[in-house]
mmCIF file of C-alpha atoms in Angstrom:
data_model
loop_
_atom_site.group_PDB
_atom_site.id
_atom_site.type_symbol
_atom_site.label_atom_id
_atom_site.label_comp_id
_atom_site.label_asym_id
_atom_site.label_seq_id
_atom_site.Cartn_x
_atom_site.Cartn_y
_atom_site.Cartn_z
ATOM 1 C CA MET A 1 -4.996 -13.369 9.894
ATOM 2 C CA PHE A 2 -2.397 -12.542 7.262
ATOM 3 C CA VAL A 3 -3.454 -13.621 3.746
ATOM 4 C CA ASP A 4 -1.203 -12.697 0.828
ATOM 5 C CA GLU A 5 -2.680 -14.760 -2.023
ATOM 6 C CA VAL A 6 -6.291 -15.114 -3.210
ATOM 7 C CA ARG A 7 -8.326 -16.006 -6.304
ATOM 8 C CA ILE A 8 -11.432 -13.982 -7.209
ATOM 9 C CA PHE A 9 -13.964 -13.694 -10.042
ATOM 10 C CA VAL A 10 -14.917 -10.287 -11.458
ATOM 11 C CA LYS A 11 -17.678 -9.506 -13.931
ATOM 12 C CA ALA A 12 -18.481 -6.068 -15.338
ATOM 13 C CA GLY A 13 -22.052 -5.070 -16.169
ATOM 14 C CA ARG A 14 -23.616 -5.356 -19.603
ATOM 15 C CA GLY A 15 -24.586 -2.136 -21.335
ATOM 16 C CA GLY A 16 -28.231 -1.106 -21.732
ATOM 17 C CA ASP A 17 -29.900 -1.506 -25.130
ATOM 18 C CA GLY A 18 -30.886 1.407 -27.305
ATOM 19 C CA VAL A 19 -34.633 1.827 -27.842
ATOM 20 C CA CYS A 20 -36.792 2.346 -30.916
ATOM 21 C CA SER A 21 -39.352 5.067 -30.291
ATOM 22 C CA PHE A 22 -41.211 7.830 -32.201
ATOM 23 C CA ARG A 23 -42.744 11.056 -31.066
ATOM 24 C CA ARG A 24 -46.471 11.024 -30.565
ATOM 25 C CA GLU A 25 -47.622 14.634 -30.601
ATOM 26 C CA LYS A 26 -50.926 16.254 -31.502
ATOM 27 C CA TYR A 27 -50.956 17.973 -34.910
ATOM 28 C CA VAL A 28 -47.572 16.390 -35.771
ATOM 29 C CA PRO A 29 -48.549 13.546 -38.102
ATOM 30 C CA ARG A 30 -44.993 12.440 -38.742
ATOM 31 C CA GLY A 31 -43.249 12.676 -35.396
ATOM 32 C CA GLY A 32 -39.553 11.935 -35.653
ATOM 33 C CA PRO A 33 -37.548 9.171 -33.941
ATOM 34 C CA ASP A 34 -36.741 9.832 -30.286
ATOM 35 C CA GLY A 35 -35.309 6.553 -29.002
ATOM 36 C CA GLY A 36 -32.542 7.152 -26.431
ATOM 37 C CA ASP A 37 -29.241 5.351 -25.939
ATOM 38 C CA GLY A 38 -28.642 2.715 -23.301
ATOM 39 C CA GLY A 39 -26.311 3.364 -20.394
ATOM 40 C CA ASN A 40 -22.903 1.743 -20.018
ATOM 41 C CA GLY A 41 -22.425 -1.218 -17.704
ATOM 42 C CA GLY A 42 -20.519 -0.763 -14.488
ATOM 43 C CA ASN A 43 -16.754 -1.368 -14.375
ATOM 44 C CA VAL A 44 -14.912 -3.353 -11.722
ATOM 45 C CA LEU A 45 -11.972 -1.391 -10.302
ATOM 46 C CA MET A 46 -9.208 -2.335 -7.927
ATOM 47 C CA VAL A 47 -7.911 0.446 -5.650
ATOM 48 C CA ALA A 48 -4.842 0.213 -3.417
ATOM 49 C CA SER A 49 -5.141 1.412 0.177
ATOM 50 C CA ARG A 50 -2.466 1.782 2.851
ATOM 51 C CA ARG A 51 -5.094 1.095 5.485
ATOM 52 C CA LEU A 52 -5.168 -2.570 4.441
ATOM 53 C CA THR A 53 -2.381 -5.045 5.188
ATOM 54 C CA THR A 54 -3.919 -8.343 4.088
ATOM 55 C CA LEU A 55 -6.150 -9.886 1.401
ATOM 56 C CA LEU A 56 -8.229 -11.630 4.049
ATOM 57 C CA ASP A 57 -11.567 -9.998 3.087
ATOM 58 C CA LEU A 58 -11.252 -11.241 -0.491
ATOM 59 C CA ARG A 59 -10.862 -14.811 0.699
ATOM 60 C CA TYR A 60 -14.429 -14.773 2.035
ATOM 61 C CA GLN A 61 -15.987 -12.806 -0.846
ATOM 62 C CA GLN A 62 -14.685 -14.162 -4.117
ATOM 63 C CA ARG A 63 -17.258 -12.853 -6.642
ATOM 64 C CA TYR A 64 -17.639 -9.212 -7.645
ATOM 65 C CA GLU A 65 -20.256 -8.308 -10.250
ATOM 66 C CA ALA A 66 -21.250 -4.844 -11.470
ATOM 67 C CA ASN A 67 -24.811 -3.958 -12.469
ATOM 68 C CA PRO A 68 -25.889 -3.552 -16.117
ATOM 69 C CA GLY A 69 -26.670 -0.150 -17.601
ATOM 70 C CA ASN A 70 -30.310 0.882 -17.974
ATOM 71 C CA PRO A 71 -31.892 0.743 -21.459
ATOM 72 C CA GLY A 72 -32.783 3.929 -23.299
ATOM 73 C CA GLU A 73 -36.299 5.372 -23.334
ATOM 74 C CA GLY A 74 -38.469 7.485 -25.572
ATOM 75 C CA SER A 75 -38.298 11.280 -25.689
ATOM 76 C CA ASN A 76 -34.527 10.954 -26.222
ATOM 77 C CA ARG A 77 -33.962 9.824 -22.658
ATOM 78 C CA HIS A 78 -30.714 7.937 -22.227
ATOM 79 C CA GLY A 79 -30.346 5.031 -19.831
ATOM 80 C CA ARG A 80 -28.403 5.486 -16.628
ATOM 81 C CA THR A 81 -24.809 4.232 -16.518
ATOM 82 C CA ALA A 82 -24.372 1.632 -13.769
ATOM 83 C CA PRO A 83 -22.067 2.488 -10.839
ATOM 84 C CA ASP A 84 -18.608 0.937 -10.671
ATOM 85 C CA VAL A 85 -17.733 -1.809 -8.218
ATOM 86 C CA ILE A 86 -14.596 -0.899 -6.250
ATOM 87 C CA ILE A 87 -12.413 -3.558 -4.627
ATOM 88 C CA HIS A 88 -9.960 -2.222 -2.037
ATOM 89 C CA VAL A 89 -6.656 -4.092 -1.735
ATOM 90 C CA PRO A 90 -3.394 -3.451 0.149
ATOM 91 C CA VAL A 91 -0.612 -1.445 -1.454
ATOM 92 C CA GLY A 92 1.770 -3.898 -3.115
ATOM 93 C CA THR A 93 -0.921 -6.118 -4.672
ATOM 94 C CA VAL A 94 -0.158 -7.689 -8.052
ATOM 95 C CA VAL A 95 -3.201 -8.539 -10.215
ATOM 96 C CA VAL A 96 -2.812 -11.377 -12.734
ATOM 97 C CA ASP A 97 -5.308 -12.647 -15.309
ATOM 98 C CA GLU A 98 -5.548 -16.334 -14.473
ATOM 99 C CA ALA A 99 -6.447 -17.409 -18.018
ATOM 100 C CA THR A 100 -3.585 -15.682 -19.829
ATOM 101 C CA GLY A 101 -1.027 -15.230 -17.055
ATOM 102 C CA ASP A 102 -0.725 -11.530 -17.950
ATOM 103 C CA THR A 103 -0.082 -9.025 -15.160
ATOM 104 C CA LEU A 104 -2.938 -6.519 -15.329
ATOM 105 C CA ALA A 105 -1.764 -4.200 -12.550
ATOM 106 C CA ASP A 106 0.928 -3.753 -9.933
ATOM 107 C CA LEU A 107 -0.571 -1.416 -7.343
ATOM 108 C CA THR A 108 2.399 0.115 -5.539
ATOM 109 C CA ALA A 109 0.987 3.496 -4.430
ATOM 110 C CA ASP A 110 -1.832 4.559 -2.142
ATOM 111 C CA GLU A 111 -5.091 5.255 -4.049
ATOM 112 C CA GLN A 112 -3.625 3.829 -7.282
ATOM 113 C CA SER A 113 -6.437 2.191 -9.258
ATOM 114 C CA HIS A 114 -6.918 -0.049 -12.266
ATOM 115 C CA VAL A 115 -9.986 -1.260 -14.181
ATOM 116 C CA VAL A 116 -9.800 -5.059 -14.035
ATOM 117 C CA ALA A 117 -13.106 -5.647 -15.884
ATOM 118 C CA ARG A 118 -14.561 -3.010 -18.225
ATOM 119 C CA GLY A 119 -18.314 -2.591 -18.482
ATOM 120 C CA GLY A 120 -20.201 -3.142 -21.720
ATOM 121 C CA ARG A 121 -21.087 -0.202 -23.959
ATOM 122 C CA GLY A 122 -24.688 0.965 -24.134
ATOM 123 C CA GLY A 123 -26.472 0.555 -27.464
ATOM 124 C CA ARG A 124 -27.670 3.486 -29.581
ATOM 125 C CA GLY A 125 -31.336 4.319 -29.935
ATOM 126 C CA ASN A 126 -33.055 4.850 -33.296
ATOM 127 C CA ALA A 127 -32.761 8.655 -32.971
ATOM 128 C CA ARG A 128 -29.067 8.212 -33.728
ATOM 129 C CA PHE A 129 -29.797 6.735 -37.152
ATOM 130 C CA ALA A 130 -32.027 9.501 -38.563
ATOM 131 C CA THR A 131 -30.682 10.958 -41.818
ATOM 132 C CA SER A 132 -31.980 13.239 -44.554
ATOM 133 C CA THR A 133 -32.953 10.194 -46.593
ATOM 134 C CA ASN A 134 -34.173 8.018 -43.715
ATOM 135 C CA ARG A 135 -36.517 10.098 -41.590
ATOM 136 C CA VAL A 136 -38.180 7.124 -39.910
ATOM 137 C CA PRO A 137 -35.381 4.740 -38.851
ATOM 138 C CA THR A 138 -36.354 1.632 -36.946
ATOM 139 C CA ARG A 139 -32.804 0.465 -36.460
ATOM 140 C CA THR A 140 -31.293 0.317 -32.961
ATOM 141 C CA GLU A 141 -27.953 -0.904 -31.691
ATOM 142 C CA PRO A 142 -27.703 -3.640 -29.074
ATOM 143 C CA SER A 143 -25.431 -3.276 -26.082
ATOM 144 C CA THR A 144 -22.214 -5.200 -25.538
ATOM 145 C CA SER A 145 -21.342 -7.543 -22.706
ATOM 146 C CA GLY A 146 -19.025 -6.588 -19.884
ATOM 147 C CA GLU A 147 -15.708 -8.340 -19.343
ATOM 148 C CA ASP A 148 -15.428 -11.212 -16.884
ATOM 149 C CA ARG A 149 -12.371 -13.090 -15.709
ATOM 150 C CA TRP A 150 -10.775 -14.986 -12.856
ATOM 151 C CA LEU A 151 -7.976 -13.058 -11.189
ATOM 152 C CA HIS A 152 -5.039 -14.188 -9.102
ATOM 153 C CA LEU A 153 -4.058 -11.588 -6.495
ATOM 154 C CA GLU A 154 -0.664 -11.695 -4.829
ATOM 155 C CA LEU A 155 0.471 -9.311 -2.105
ATOM 156 C CA LYS A 156 4.144 -8.356 -1.977
ATOM 157 C CA LEU A 157 4.945 -6.229 1.038
ATOM 158 C CA LEU A 158 6.584 -2.866 0.421
ATOM 159 C CA ALA A 159 9.538 -2.463 2.759
ATOM 160 C CA ASP A 160 12.919 -0.755 2.563
ATOM 161 C CA VAL A 161 14.847 -3.361 4.559
ATOM 162 C CA GLY A 162 14.235 -7.099 4.649
ATOM 163 C CA LEU A 163 15.344 -9.234 7.611
ATOM 164 C CA VAL A 164 16.274 -12.725 6.470
ATOM 165 C CA GLY A 165 17.666 -15.591 8.470
ATOM 166 C CA PHE A 166 17.031 -19.127 9.589
ATOM 167 C CA PRO A 167 14.419 -19.838 12.286
ATOM 168 C CA ASN A 168 15.449 -18.558 15.732
ATOM 169 C CA ALA A 169 18.094 -16.247 14.247
ATOM 170 C CA GLY A 170 16.530 -13.352 16.168
ATOM 171 C CA LYS A 171 14.539 -11.570 13.430
ATOM 172 C CA SER A 172 11.419 -11.059 15.531
ATOM 173 C CA THR A 173 13.424 -9.935 18.549
ATOM 174 C CA LEU A 174 15.297 -7.412 16.413
ATOM 175 C CA ILE A 175 12.214 -5.910 14.749
ATOM 176 C CA ALA A 176 10.541 -5.625 18.161
ATOM 177 C CA ALA A 177 13.625 -3.857 19.563
ATOM 178 C CA ILE A 178 13.985 -1.254 16.782
ATOM 179 C CA SER A 179 10.305 -0.569 15.945
ATOM 180 C CA SER A 180 6.830 -0.660 17.469
ATOM 181 C CA ALA A 181 6.057 -4.027 15.847
ATOM 182 C CA ARG A 182 5.181 -6.738 18.357
ATOM 183 C CA PRO A 183 5.629 -10.159 16.733
ATOM 184 C CA LYS A 184 5.378 -13.409 18.615
ATOM 185 C CA ILE A 185 8.735 -14.358 20.158
ATOM 186 C CA ALA A 186 9.595 -17.820 21.526
ATOM 187 C CA ASP A 187 12.531 -20.222 21.726
ATOM 188 C CA TYR A 188 11.346 -22.717 19.112
ATOM 189 C CA PRO A 189 11.610 -22.745 15.290
ATOM 190 C CA PHE A 190 8.904 -21.202 13.089
ATOM 191 C CA THR A 191 7.573 -18.995 15.863
ATOM 192 C CA THR A 192 6.787 -16.354 13.228
ATOM 193 C CA LEU A 193 4.229 -17.634 10.735
ATOM 194 C CA THR A 194 3.497 -14.359 8.902
ATOM 195 C CA PRO A 195 5.659 -11.408 7.797
ATOM 196 C CA ASN A 196 5.835 -8.443 10.173
ATOM 197 C CA LEU A 197 6.307 -4.806 9.201
ATOM 198 C CA GLY A 198 7.826 -2.145 11.446
ATOM 199 C CA VAL A 199 8.737 1.526 11.026
ATOM 200 C CA VAL A 200 12.197 2.411 12.330
ATOM 201 C CA SER A 201 12.903 6.038 13.252
ATOM 202 C CA TRP A 202 16.417 7.366 13.027
ATOM 203 C CA GLY A 203 18.115 10.743 12.806
ATOM 204 C CA GLU A 204 15.786 13.735 12.756
ATOM 205 C CA ASP A 205 12.376 13.078 11.182
ATOM 206 C CA ARG A 206 13.733 10.175 9.155
ATOM 207 C CA SER A 207 12.491 6.616 9.048
ATOM 208 C CA PHE A 208 12.456 3.406 7.021
ATOM 209 C CA VAL A 209 10.227 0.336 6.882
ATOM 210 C CA VAL A 210 11.631 -3.050 7.837
ATOM 211 C CA ALA A 211 10.049 -6.453 7.133
ATOM 212 C CA ASP A 212 10.685 -9.682 9.027
ATOM 213 C CA ILE A 213 10.471 -12.534 6.489
ATOM 214 C CA PRO A 214 9.716 -15.857 8.237
ATOM 215 C CA GLY A 215 10.311 -19.472 7.426
ATOM 216 C CA LEU A 216 13.605 -19.479 5.533
ATOM 217 C CA ILE A 217 15.306 -22.884 5.717
ATOM 218 C CA GLU A 218 17.537 -24.918 3.425
ATOM 219 C CA GLY A 219 15.408 -25.969 0.464
ATOM 220 C CA ALA A 220 12.952 -23.084 0.905
ATOM 221 C CA HIS A 221 13.066 -22.234 -2.818
ATOM 222 C CA GLU A 222 11.790 -25.764 -3.501
ATOM 223 C CA GLY A 223 8.823 -25.238 -1.184
ATOM 224 C CA LYS A 224 10.271 -26.655 2.043
ATOM 225 C CA GLY A 225 9.204 -25.038 5.283
ATOM 226 C CA LEU A 226 7.443 -21.680 4.981
ATOM 227 C CA GLY A 227 10.128 -19.933 2.942
ATOM 228 C CA PHE A 228 8.650 -20.428 -0.511
ATOM 229 C CA GLN A 229 5.359 -18.969 0.670
ATOM 230 C CA PHE A 230 6.874 -15.726 1.964
ATOM 231 C CA LEU A 231 10.053 -15.256 -0.077
ATOM 232 C CA ARG A 232 8.043 -13.117 -2.520
ATOM 233 C CA HIS A 233 8.023 -10.364 0.097
ATOM 234 C CA ILE A 234 11.802 -9.963 -0.240
ATOM 235 C CA GLU A 235 11.484 -9.009 -3.920
ATOM 236 C CA ARG A 236 10.492 -5.391 -3.236
ATOM 237 C CA THR A 237 13.002 -4.665 -0.466
ATOM 238 C CA SER A 238 15.895 -2.442 -1.475
ATOM 239 C CA PHE A 239 18.333 -3.647 1.201
ATOM 240 C CA LEU A 240 18.815 -6.945 3.041
ATOM 241 C CA LEU A 241 20.056 -7.683 6.539
ATOM 242 C CA HIS A 242 21.211 -11.296 6.867
ATOM 243 C CA LEU A 243 20.814 -12.368 10.487
ATOM 244 C CA VAL A 244 23.135 -15.140 11.699
ATOM 245 C CA ASP A 245 23.001 -16.655 15.179
ATOM 246 C CA ILE A 246 26.474 -16.407 16.783
ATOM 247 C CA SER A 247 25.398 -17.591 20.226
ATOM 248 C CA ASP A 248 26.941 -20.536 21.998
ATOM 249 C CA TRP A 249 23.613 -22.362 21.645
ATOM 250 C CA ALA A 250 23.527 -22.381 17.832
ATOM 251 C CA SER A 251 24.180 -25.790 16.296
ATOM 252 C CA GLU A 252 25.101 -24.617 12.785
ATOM 253 C CA ASP A 253 28.412 -22.974 11.891
ATOM 254 C CA PRO A 254 27.710 -19.241 11.281
ATOM 255 C CA VAL A 255 29.562 -19.109 7.958
ATOM 256 C CA VAL A 256 27.770 -22.206 6.698
ATOM 257 C CA SER A 257 24.435 -20.710 7.791
ATOM 258 C CA PHE A 258 25.115 -17.509 5.874
ATOM 259 C CA GLU A 259 26.247 -19.275 2.690
ATOM 260 C CA VAL A 260 23.265 -21.653 2.682
ATOM 261 C CA MET A 261 20.938 -18.701 3.206
ATOM 262 C CA ARG A 262 22.498 -16.827 0.269
ATOM 263 C CA LYS A 263 22.118 -19.870 -1.988
ATOM 264 C CA GLU A 264 18.433 -20.148 -1.094
ATOM 265 C CA LEU A 265 17.732 -16.510 -1.925
ATOM 266 C CA VAL A 266 19.600 -16.604 -5.235
ATOM 267 C CA ALA A 267 17.925 -19.895 -6.177
ATOM 268 C CA TYR A 268 14.540 -18.253 -5.613
ATOM 269 C CA ASP A 269 15.327 -15.028 -7.497
ATOM 270 C CA LEU A 270 18.616 -14.382 -9.306
ATOM 271 C CA ALA A 271 18.087 -10.614 -8.904
ATOM 272 C CA LEU A 272 18.694 -11.008 -5.149
ATOM 273 C CA LYS A 273 22.331 -11.845 -5.901
ATOM 274 C CA THR A 274 23.077 -8.169 -6.537
ATOM 275 C CA ARG A 275 20.792 -6.764 -3.811
ATOM 276 C CA PRO A 276 22.804 -4.650 -1.297
ATOM 277 C CA LEU A 277 23.237 -6.401 2.033
ATOM 278 C CA ALA A 278 24.913 -6.444 5.416
ATOM 279 C CA VAL A 279 25.522 -9.316 7.831
ATOM 280 C CA VAL A 280 24.213 -9.120 11.393
ATOM 281 C CA GLY A 281 25.564 -11.429 14.074
ATOM 282 C CA THR A 282 22.763 -11.828 16.621
ATOM 283 C CA LYS A 283 22.602 -12.825 20.293
ATOM 284 C CA LEU A 284 25.905 -11.157 21.148
ATOM 285 C CA ASP A 285 25.015 -11.326 24.859
ATOM 286 C CA ILE A 286 25.313 -15.152 24.836
ATOM 287 C CA ARG A 287 28.162 -15.511 22.341
ATOM 288 C CA GLY A 288 30.339 -17.703 24.566
ATOM 289 C CA ASN A 289 34.093 -17.691 23.873
ATOM 290 C CA ASP A 290 33.887 -15.486 20.718
ATOM 291 C CA GLN A 291 34.974 -18.314 18.437
ATOM 292 C CA ARG A 292 31.802 -18.158 16.314
ATOM 293 C CA LEU A 293 31.805 -14.357 16.348
ATOM 294 C CA ASP A 294 35.430 -14.159 15.171
ATOM 295 C CA ARG A 295 34.871 -16.736 12.451
ATOM 296 C CA LEU A 296 31.942 -14.810 10.953
ATOM 297 C CA ARG A 297 33.703 -11.453 11.302
ATOM 298 C CA THR A 298 36.774 -12.790 9.491
ATOM 299 C CA TYR A 299 34.610 -14.214 6.713
ATOM 300 C CA CYS A 300 32.797 -10.896 6.205
ATOM 301 C CA LYS A 301 36.079 -8.977 6.176
ATOM 302 C CA ARG A 302 37.533 -11.321 3.568
ATOM 303 C CA HIS A 303 34.451 -10.935 1.338
ATOM 304 C CA ARG A 304 34.115 -7.186 1.971
ATOM 305 C CA LEU A 305 30.751 -7.451 3.669
ATOM 306 C CA ARG A 306 29.640 -5.026 6.369
ATOM 307 C CA PHE A 307 29.272 -6.880 9.649
ATOM 308 C CA PHE A 308 27.354 -5.796 12.753
ATOM 309 C CA PRO A 309 27.424 -7.894 15.931
ATOM 310 C CA ILE A 310 24.370 -7.013 18.027
ATOM 311 C CA SER A 311 22.247 -8.019 20.975
ATOM 312 C CA ALA A 312 18.597 -7.043 20.594
ATOM 313 C CA VAL A 313 18.053 -7.871 24.274
ATOM 314 C CA THR A 314 20.751 -5.564 25.695
ATOM 315 C CA ARG A 315 20.579 -3.220 22.625
ATOM 316 C CA GLU A 316 24.349 -3.513 22.159
ATOM 317 C CA GLY A 317 25.266 -2.505 18.596
ATOM 318 C CA LEU A 318 21.708 -1.516 17.619
ATOM 319 C CA ASP A 319 22.355 2.217 17.209
ATOM 320 C CA ALA A 320 25.199 1.645 14.740
ATOM 321 C CA LEU A 321 23.089 -0.861 12.767
ATOM 322 C CA ILE A 322 20.067 1.473 12.586
ATOM 323 C CA ILE A 323 22.129 4.444 11.404
ATOM 324 C CA PHE A 324 23.905 2.341 8.791
ATOM 325 C CA ALA A 325 20.639 0.854 7.489
ATOM 326 C CA GLY A 326 19.022 4.305 7.416
ATOM 327 C CA LYS A 327 21.868 5.786 5.384
ATOM 328 C CA GLN A 328 21.803 2.853 2.990
ATOM 329 C CA VAL A 329 18.060 3.258 2.415
ATOM 330 C CA GLU A 330 18.434 7.006 1.812
ATOM 331 C CA SER A 331 21.230 6.465 -0.698
ATOM 332 C CA LEU A 332 19.117 3.878 -2.544
ATOM 333 C CA ARG A 333 16.108 6.201 -2.565
ATOM 334 C CA ALA A 334 18.148 9.116 -3.943
ATOM 335 C CA PRO A 335 18.370 7.864 -7.581
ATOM 336 C CA CYS A 336 14.585 7.357 -7.591
ATOM 337 C CA ALA A 337 14.019 10.917 -6.370
ATOM 338 C CA THR A 338 16.419 12.282 -8.993
ATOM 339 C CA THR A 339 14.789 10.465 -11.897
ATOM 340 C CA SER A 340 11.290 11.457 -10.821
#
């Protein structure tokens, strides 16, 4: 089951108290203070892992609490610091403090970690307070409490290319044809209920990640259909492929479909207006008399948009589309490599 949004409670451990203690030793009538410090409470950490693809585990376990630190002891023995609690999440997880709305972490790399609740500090024992004028201190320092908070976790898939289009536009068929992903494919709307990721190989030892974003319909940015739920996964893609059904069976005009789709994306996130894109006319093998194909091709030419008519079933046009998408991804990655 794909889960991309959960709410959890985290609580770090309290520190251990410092202790008041004095040496008891034969022939030493005035043994000095030897109270040790308390240990620190355990932290709660979140660590990103590429082995995970969903937040499903966190839906069933919603509370994470670290142990407190041990108190100090006599003979200057310090209390043990409690171990940290580590929560593993998928790469691409955004951690938000529910109370303040502040983003605590955006975990975009494998093994990247962040302390989401810091453990309390251990208190100091009376040995720490001995001075030349106070040889017999009885003062100790109490520990502090660990942090606790409710967190909202949101997963945003990390993909180079995002496939967007209305239901039955052929997104699942395309991702199955160009990668090893095996999404559910059927001839009814909303067949795909969760995003799918696939790795596309091209050229020599080169590849890019493509994501199939389901549920986009008119009014998706207002919460209609499934689009609002999964549109967040488009935010991290660097390049978009707009899939438009040009088959003889499609009821909607291809140009109208494309324009409505663009309006939905921009209404959801204005930054998507400037995201690089190409238009893909799907189901070329059942295009009929070419009227719909020609209309969309003319529109793209007039607006200077790259257009690729394809058939994922017969693989017509796929090679050209894959090479183009691969080159676009590499050119978009290049500035990042230069700056780093």
